mmCIF file with all atom_site columns, C-alpha atoms in Angstrom:
data_model
loop_
_atom_site.group_PDB
_atom_site.id
_atom_site.type_symbol
_atom_site.label_atom_id
_atom_site.label_alt_id
_atom_site.label_comp_id
_atom_site.label_asym_id
_atom_site.label_entity_id
_atom_site.label_seq_id
_atom_site.pdbx_PDB_ins_code
_atom_site.Cartn_x
_atom_site.Cartn_y
_atom_site.Cartn_z
_atom_site.occupancy
_atom_site.B_iso_or_equiv
_atom_site.pdbx_formal_charge
_atom_site.auth_seq_id
_atom_site.auth_comp_id
_atom_site.auth_asym_id
_atom_site.auth_atom_id
_atom_site.pdbx_PDB_model_num
ATOM 1   C CA . MET A 1 1   ? 0.544   -0.119 -0.377  1.00 41.00 ? 471 MET A CA 1
ATOM 2   C CA . LYS A 1 2   ? 2.752   2.342  0.765   1.00 38.00 ? 472 LYS A CA 1
ATOM 3   C CA . HIS A 1 3   ? 4.843   1.623  -2.489  1.00 37.00 ? 473 HIS A CA 1
ATOM 4   C CA . ILE A 1 4   ? 1.252   2.211  -4.235  1.00 39.00 ? 474 ILE A CA 1
ATOM 5   C CA . VAL A 1 5   ? 0.892   5.873  -2.366  1.00 33.00 ? 475 VAL A CA 1
ATOM 6   C CA . LEU A 1 6   ? 4.456   6.718  -2.694  1.00 32.00 ? 476 LEU A CA 1
ATOM 7   C CA . SER A 1 7   ? 3.997   5.740  -6.486  1.00 39.00 ? 477 SER A CA 1
ATOM 8   C CA . THR A 1 8   ? 1.105   8.265  -6.838  1.00 36.00 ? 478 THR A CA 1
ATOM 9   C CA . LEU A 1 9   ? 2.550   10.780 -5.725  1.00 33.00 ? 479 LEU A CA 1
ATOM 10  C CA . ALA A 1 10  ? 5.709   11.283 -7.306  1.00 37.00 ? 480 ALA A CA 1
ATOM 11  C CA . PHE A 1 11  ? 3.622   10.409 -10.584 1.00 35.00 ? 481 PHE A CA 1
ATOM 12  C CA . PHE A 1 12  ? 1.462   13.436 -9.963  1.00 34.00 ? 482 PHE A CA 1
ATOM 13  C CA . LEU A 1 13  ? 4.508   15.973 -8.715  1.00 32.00 ? 483 LEU A CA 1
ATOM 14  C CA . SER A 1 14  ? 6.572   15.095 -11.925 1.00 34.00 ? 484 SER A CA 1
ATOM 15  C CA . PHE A 1 15  ? 3.929   15.468 -13.692 1.00 34.00 ? 485 PHE A CA 1
ATOM 16  C CA . PRO A 1 16  ? 3.920   19.368 -14.495 1.00 35.00 ? 486 PRO A CA 1
ATOM 17  C CA . LEU A 1 17  ? 7.547   19.239 -15.012 1.00 32.00 ? 487 LEU A CA 1
ATOM 18  C CA . PHE A 1 18  ? 7.078   16.526 -17.688 1.00 33.00 ? 488 PHE A CA 1
ATOM 19  C CA . SER A 1 19  ? 4.584   18.842 -19.779 1.00 35.00 ? 489 SER A CA 1
ATOM 20  C CA . GLN A 1 20  ? 7.346   21.518 -19.913 1.00 38.00 ? 490 GLN A CA 1
ATOM 21  C CA . SER A 1 21  ? 9.549   19.501 -21.162 1.00 38.00 ? 491 SER A CA 1
ATOM 22  C CA . GLU A 1 22  ? 7.648   17.738 -23.203 1.00 47.00 ? 492 GLU A CA 1
ATOM 23  C CA . HIS A 1 23  ? 8.141   21.124 -25.657 1.00 50.00 ? 493 HIS A CA 1
ATOM 24  C CA . LYS A 1 24  ? 11.768  20.427 -25.960 1.00 50.00 ? 494 LYS A CA 1
ATOM 25  C CA . ARG A 1 25  ? 10.858  16.274 -27.540 1.00 47.00 ? 495 ARG A CA 1
ATOM 26  C CA . THR A 1 26  ? 8.437   17.411 -29.564 1.00 60.00 ? 496 THR A CA 1
ATOM 27  C CA . ASN A 1 27  ? 9.046   16.649 -32.934 1.00 72.00 ? 497 ASN A CA 1
ATOM 28  C CA . LEU A 1 28  ? 7.087   19.655 -35.127 1.00 87.00 ? 498 LEU A CA 1
ATOM 29  C CA . ARG A 1 29  ? 6.238   20.629 -38.543 1.00 86.00 ? 499 ARG A CA 1
ATOM 30  C CA . LEU A 1 30  ? 6.093   24.141 -39.482 1.00 86.00 ? 500 LEU A CA 1
ATOM 31  C CA . ASP A 1 31  ? 2.026   24.442 -39.556 1.00 85.00 ? 501 ASP A CA 1
ATOM 32  C CA . ASP A 1 32  ? 2.739   23.623 -35.435 1.00 90.00 ? 502 ASP A CA 1
ATOM 33  C CA . LEU A 1 33  ? 5.286   26.094 -34.837 1.00 94.00 ? 503 LEU A CA 1
ATOM 34  C CA . TYR A 1 34  ? 3.236   28.873 -34.340 1.00 95.00 ? 504 TYR A CA 1
ATOM 35  C CA . ARG A 1 35  ? 0.964   27.048 -31.756 1.00 95.00 ? 505 ARG A CA 1
ATOM 36  C CA . HIS A 1 36  ? 3.278   25.045 -30.175 1.00 95.00 ? 506 HIS A CA 1
ATOM 37  C CA . SER A 1 37  ? 5.056   29.004 -29.504 1.00 95.00 ? 507 SER A CA 1
ATOM 38  C CA . MET A 1 38  ? 2.645   30.233 -27.618 1.00 94.00 ? 508 MET A CA 1
ATOM 39  C CA . GLU A 1 39  ? 2.424   26.945 -25.714 1.00 94.00 ? 509 GLU A CA 1
ATOM 40  C CA . VAL A 1 40  ? 6.157   27.794 -24.354 1.00 93.00 ? 510 VAL A CA 1
ATOM 41  C CA . TYR A 1 41  ? 5.167   31.227 -23.211 1.00 92.00 ? 511 TYR A CA 1
ATOM 42  C CA . CYS A 1 42  ? 2.014   30.156 -22.106 1.00 91.00 ? 512 CYS A CA 1
ATOM 43  C CA . ASP A 1 43  ? 3.665   27.316 -20.100 1.00 89.00 ? 513 ASP A CA 1
ATOM 44  C CA . SER A 1 44  ? 6.416   29.797 -19.029 1.00 86.00 ? 514 SER A CA 1
ATOM 45  C CA . MET A 1 45  ? 3.997   32.563 -17.788 1.00 82.00 ? 515 MET A CA 1
ATOM 46  C CA . GLN A 1 46  ? 1.619   30.361 -16.110 1.00 73.00 ? 516 GLN A CA 1
ATOM 47  C CA . GLY A 1 47  ? 2.324   32.699 -13.033 1.00 70.00 ? 517 GLY A CA 1
ATOM 48  C CA . ASP A 1 48  ? 2.727   35.620 -14.459 1.00 73.00 ? 518 ASP A CA 1
ATOM 49  C CA . ILE A 1 49  ? -0.535  36.096 -16.359 1.00 71.00 ? 519 ILE A CA 1
ATOM 50  C CA . SER A 1 50  ? -3.965  34.814 -15.081 1.00 70.00 ? 520 SER A CA 1
ATOM 51  C CA . GLY A 1 51  ? -7.381  35.323 -16.668 1.00 82.00 ? 521 GLY A CA 1
ATOM 52  C CA . VAL A 1 52  ? -7.271  35.718 -20.683 1.00 91.00 ? 522 VAL A CA 1
ATOM 53  C CA . LEU A 1 53  ? -4.821  36.402 -22.784 1.00 93.00 ? 523 LEU A CA 1
ATOM 54  C CA . PHE A 1 54  ? -6.063  38.658 -26.173 1.00 95.00 ? 524 PHE A CA 1
ATOM 55  C CA . VAL A 1 55  ? -4.127  37.516 -29.049 1.00 96.00 ? 525 VAL A CA 1
ATOM 56  C CA . GLU A 1 56  ? -4.426  39.684 -32.699 1.00 96.00 ? 526 GLU A CA 1
ATOM 57  C CA . TYR A 1 57  ? -5.911  37.203 -35.201 1.00 96.00 ? 527 TYR A CA 1
ATOM 58  C CA . SER A 1 58  ? -3.552  36.417 -38.346 1.00 94.00 ? 528 SER A CA 1
ATOM 59  C CA . PRO A 1 59  ? -4.878  33.744 -41.051 1.00 92.00 ? 529 PRO A CA 1
ATOM 60  C CA . THR A 1 60  ? -0.920  32.818 -40.439 1.00 90.00 ? 530 THR A CA 1
ATOM 61  C CA . THR A 1 61  ? 0.180   32.837 -37.508 1.00 92.00 ? 531 THR A CA 1
ATOM 62  C CA . ALA A 1 62  ? -3.359  32.615 -35.086 1.00 91.00 ? 532 ALA A CA 1
ATOM 63  C CA . ASP A 1 63  ? -5.657  30.265 -37.385 1.00 87.00 ? 533 ASP A CA 1
ATOM 64  C CA . ASP A 1 64  ? -4.878  27.241 -34.774 1.00 89.00 ? 534 ASP A CA 1
ATOM 65  C CA . LEU A 1 65  ? -4.560  28.141 -31.383 1.00 94.00 ? 535 LEU A CA 1
ATOM 66  C CA . PRO A 1 66  ? -6.652  26.604 -28.927 1.00 94.00 ? 536 PRO A CA 1
ATOM 67  C CA . ALA A 1 67  ? -9.062  28.161 -26.640 1.00 94.00 ? 537 ALA A CA 1
ATOM 68  C CA . VAL A 1 68  ? -7.285  27.848 -23.682 1.00 93.00 ? 538 VAL A CA 1
ATOM 69  C CA . ILE A 1 69  ? -3.437  26.642 -22.488 1.00 91.00 ? 539 ILE A CA 1
ATOM 70  C CA . GLY A 1 70  ? -2.838  25.313 -19.441 1.00 87.00 ? 540 GLY A CA 1
ATOM 71  C CA . SER A 1 71  ? -4.707  27.883 -17.122 1.00 86.00 ? 541 SER A CA 1
ATOM 72  C CA . ILE A 1 72  ? -4.698  30.834 -19.596 1.00 91.00 ? 542 ILE A CA 1
ATOM 73  C CA . ALA A 1 73  ? -7.975  31.467 -21.694 1.00 93.00 ? 543 ALA A CA 1
ATOM 74  C CA . LEU A 1 74  ? -6.979  32.716 -25.388 1.00 95.00 ? 544 LEU A CA 1
ATOM 75  C CA . ASP A 1 75  ? -8.948  35.287 -26.745 1.00 95.00 ? 545 ASP A CA 1
ATOM 76  C CA . VAL A 1 76  ? -7.815  35.776 -30.406 1.00 96.00 ? 546 VAL A CA 1
ATOM 77  C CA . LEU A 1 77  ? -9.307  38.969 -31.462 1.00 95.00 ? 547 LEU A CA 1
ATOM 78  C CA . THR A 1 78  ? -10.134 40.134 -35.237 1.00 95.00 ? 548 THR A CA 1
ATOM 79  C CA . SER A 1 79  ? -9.794  43.799 -35.831 1.00 92.00 ? 549 SER A CA 1
ATOM 80  C CA . GLU A 1 80  ? -13.649 44.124 -35.922 1.00 93.00 ? 550 GLU A CA 1
ATOM 81  C CA . GLU A 1 81  ? -13.740 42.795 -32.130 1.00 94.00 ? 551 GLU A CA 1
ATOM 82  C CA . LEU A 1 82  ? -10.613 44.859 -31.162 1.00 93.00 ? 552 LEU A CA 1
ATOM 83  C CA . HIS A 1 83  ? -12.528 47.799 -32.285 1.00 90.00 ? 553 HIS A CA 1
ATOM 84  C CA . LYS A 1 84  ? -15.630 46.783 -29.995 1.00 90.00 ? 554 LYS A CA 1
ATOM 85  C CA . LEU A 1 85  ? -13.426 46.060 -27.018 1.00 90.00 ? 555 LEU A CA 1
ATOM 86  C CA . THR A 1 86  ? -11.609 49.235 -27.049 1.00 89.00 ? 556 THR A CA 1
ATOM 87  C CA . SER A 1 87  ? -14.815 50.780 -27.196 1.00 85.00 ? 557 SER A CA 1
ATOM 88  C CA . ASN A 1 88  ? -15.562 49.859 -23.693 1.00 77.00 ? 558 ASN A CA 1
ATOM 89  C CA . ARG A 1 89  ? -11.992 49.858 -22.489 1.00 79.00 ? 559 ARG A CA 1
ATOM 90  C CA . LYS A 1 90  ? -9.859  52.681 -22.711 1.00 84.00 ? 560 LYS A CA 1
ATOM 91  C CA . SER A 1 91  ? -6.732  50.165 -24.010 1.00 90.00 ? 561 SER A CA 1
ATOM 92  C CA . VAL A 1 92  ? -6.307  46.522 -24.059 1.00 91.00 ? 562 VAL A CA 1
ATOM 93  C CA . SER A 1 93  ? -2.910  44.773 -23.996 1.00 93.00 ? 563 SER A CA 1
ATOM 94  C CA . LEU A 1 94  ? -2.483  42.466 -27.118 1.00 95.00 ? 564 LEU A CA 1
ATOM 95  C CA . MET A 1 95  ? -0.058  39.730 -28.298 1.00 95.00 ? 565 MET A CA 1
ATOM 96  C CA . ARG A 1 96  ? 1.105   39.542 -31.688 1.00 96.00 ? 566 ARG A CA 1
ATOM 97  C CA . ILE A 1 97  ? 2.758   36.794 -33.420 1.00 97.00 ? 567 ILE A CA 1
ATOM 98  C CA . PHE A 1 98  ? 5.084   37.641 -35.862 1.00 96.00 ? 568 PHE A CA 1
ATOM 99  C CA . PRO A 1 99  ? 5.790   35.405 -39.126 1.00 95.00 ? 569 PRO A CA 1
ATOM 100 C CA . ILE A 1 100 ? 8.577   32.862 -38.624 1.00 95.00 ? 570 ILE A CA 1
ATOM 101 C CA . GLN A 1 101 ? 12.019  34.610 -39.703 1.00 96.00 ? 571 GLN A CA 1
ATOM 102 C CA . GLN A 1 102 ? 15.246  32.410 -40.026 1.00 95.00 ? 572 GLN A CA 1
ATOM 103 C CA . ILE A 1 103 ? 17.484  33.936 -37.904 1.00 93.00 ? 573 ILE A CA 1
ATOM 104 C CA . ASP A 1 104 ? 21.601  32.500 -37.674 1.00 92.00 ? 574 ASP A CA 1
ATOM 105 C CA . GLY A 1 105 ? 20.176  29.104 -38.868 1.00 90.00 ? 575 GLY A CA 1
ATOM 106 C CA . SER A 1 106 ? 17.637  28.787 -36.430 1.00 95.00 ? 576 SER A CA 1
ATOM 107 C CA . PHE A 1 107 ? 13.792  29.809 -37.254 1.00 96.00 ? 577 PHE A CA 1
ATOM 108 C CA . VAL A 1 108 ? 12.386  32.048 -34.814 1.00 97.00 ? 578 VAL A CA 1
ATOM 109 C CA . VAL A 1 109 ? 8.861   33.011 -33.938 1.00 97.00 ? 579 VAL A CA 1
ATOM 110 C CA . THR A 1 110 ? 8.511   36.563 -32.283 1.00 97.00 ? 580 THR A CA 1
ATOM 111 C CA . MET A 1 111 ? 5.680   37.378 -29.882 1.00 96.00 ? 581 MET A CA 1
ATOM 112 C CA . ALA A 1 112 ? 5.347   40.963 -28.299 1.00 96.00 ? 582 ALA A CA 1
ATOM 113 C CA . SER A 1 113 ? 2.475   42.458 -26.879 1.00 94.00 ? 583 SER A CA 1
ATOM 114 C CA . TYR A 1 114 ? 1.139   45.780 -26.788 1.00 96.00 ? 584 TYR A CA 1
ATOM 115 C CA . ILE A 1 115 ? -1.097  48.097 -25.519 1.00 95.00 ? 585 ILE A CA 1
ATOM 116 C CA . VAL A 1 116 ? -4.168  48.957 -27.495 1.00 94.00 ? 586 VAL A CA 1
ATOM 117 C CA . SER A 1 117 ? -5.964  52.131 -28.055 1.00 92.00 ? 587 SER A CA 1
ATOM 118 C CA . ARG A 1 118 ? -7.899  54.096 -30.239 1.00 88.00 ? 588 ARG A CA 1
ATOM 119 C CA . LYS A 1 119 ? -7.811  57.533 -31.224 1.00 85.00 ? 589 LYS A CA 1
ATOM 120 C CA . GLY A 1 120 ? -11.243 57.961 -33.441 1.00 83.00 ? 590 GLY A CA 1
ATOM 121 C CA . LYS A 1 121 ? -11.324 55.224 -35.818 1.00 82.00 ? 591 LYS A CA 1
ATOM 122 C CA . LYS A 1 122 ? -7.494  54.552 -35.862 1.00 88.00 ? 592 LYS A CA 1
ATOM 123 C CA . PHE A 1 123 ? -6.250  51.635 -33.228 1.00 90.00 ? 593 PHE A CA 1
ATOM 124 C CA . GLU A 1 124 ? -2.956  53.285 -31.681 1.00 93.00 ? 594 GLU A CA 1
ATOM 125 C CA . PHE A 1 125 ? -0.136  50.593 -30.842 1.00 94.00 ? 595 PHE A CA 1
ATOM 126 C CA . ALA A 1 126 ? 1.906   50.875 -28.041 1.00 95.00 ? 596 ALA A CA 1
ATOM 127 C CA . LEU A 1 127 ? 4.781   47.768 -27.538 1.00 95.00 ? 597 LEU A CA 1
ATOM 128 C CA . GLN A 1 128 ? 5.077   46.958 -23.903 1.00 91.00 ? 598 GLN A CA 1
ATOM 129 C CA . LEU A 1 129 ? 8.849   46.100 -23.414 1.00 85.00 ? 599 LEU A CA 1
ATOM 130 C CA . GLY A 1 130 ? 9.751   42.581 -21.661 1.00 80.00 ? 600 GLY A CA 1
ATOM 131 C CA . ILE A 1 131 ? 6.803   41.214 -21.707 1.00 83.00 ? 601 ILE A CA 1
ATOM 132 C CA . GLY A 1 132 ? 7.225   39.353 -25.669 1.00 89.00 ? 602 GLY A CA 1
ATOM 133 C CA . ALA A 1 133 ? 9.348   36.226 -26.323 1.00 94.00 ? 603 ALA A CA 1
ATOM 134 C CA . LYS A 1 134 ? 11.314  34.681 -29.066 1.00 96.00 ? 604 LYS A CA 1
ATOM 135 C CA . VAL A 1 135 ? 10.879  31.168 -29.636 1.00 96.00 ? 605 VAL A CA 1
ATOM 136 C CA . LYS A 1 136 ? 13.536  29.313 -30.985 1.00 96.00 ? 606 LYS A CA 1
ATOM 137 C CA . TYR A 1 137 ? 13.306  26.129 -33.304 1.00 96.00 ? 607 TYR A CA 1
ATOM 138 C CA . ARG A 1 138 ? 15.985  24.453 -35.577 1.00 94.00 ? 608 ARG A CA 1
ATOM 139 C CA . TYR A 1 139 ? 15.537  21.927 -38.170 1.00 93.00 ? 609 TYR A CA 1
ATOM 140 C CA . ASP A 1 140 ? 16.441  18.501 -37.935 1.00 91.00 ? 610 ASP A CA 1
ATOM 141 C CA . CYS A 1 141 ? 17.518  17.077 -41.314 1.00 92.00 ? 611 CYS A CA 1
ATOM 142 C CA . ASN A 1 142 ? 17.725  13.669 -40.019 1.00 92.00 ? 612 ASN A CA 1
ATOM 143 C CA . VAL A 1 143 ? 13.666  13.246 -38.266 1.00 86.00 ? 613 VAL A CA 1
ATOM 144 C CA . GLY A 1 144 ? 12.788  15.662 -41.298 1.00 90.00 ? 614 GLY A CA 1
ATOM 145 C CA . CYS A 1 145 ? 10.846  18.159 -38.771 1.00 92.00 ? 615 CYS A CA 1
ATOM 146 C CA . PHE A 1 146 ? 11.389  21.348 -36.980 1.00 94.00 ? 616 PHE A CA 1
ATOM 147 C CA . VAL A 1 147 ? 12.548  20.471 -33.316 1.00 93.00 ? 617 VAL A CA 1
ATOM 148 C CA . PHE A 1 148 ? 12.224  23.377 -30.274 1.00 94.00 ? 618 PHE A CA 1
ATOM 149 C CA . SER A 1 149 ? 15.323  24.914 -29.279 1.00 93.00 ? 619 SER A CA 1
ATOM 150 C CA . GLU A 1 150 ? 14.737  27.684 -26.786 1.00 93.00 ? 620 GLU A CA 1
ATOM 151 C CA . ILE A 1 151 ? 12.728  30.442 -25.559 1.00 94.00 ? 621 ILE A CA 1
ATOM 152 C CA . ILE A 1 152 ? 14.953  33.793 -24.965 1.00 93.00 ? 622 ILE A CA 1
ATOM 153 C CA . TRP A 1 153 ? 12.640  37.231 -23.044 1.00 85.00 ? 623 TRP A CA 1
#
């Protein structure tokens, strides 16, 4: 009985570590990189972000994002939805995911956070320093897919 309790306890205590290290072992296709980058970002920010993370809609970068990652709900906003949201509030914090870049032999997905407000019918974007990240991948020719390398703050 004691062995079962200890085994169960060890399993549940190691679960959060396993879920975070899963990112390092996952082999990814090009179509998976934006979703995976957001998962890595949210897993790293679990204690710092609460509630909803607003993400700017783009058919290239935000089309395949899940509704929830861990305890963080993702709300992908079109420009029309952002317009409605900023009419009810003074400003909104919005995450923008940029298209993949190749930098020094790595493939990089950049995510930056902006404070968005409206002036008349136009949006004003102010970059929030220190909140975004770059998620780096390398392409493994032996396996034929992308492999997560690191997240840079």
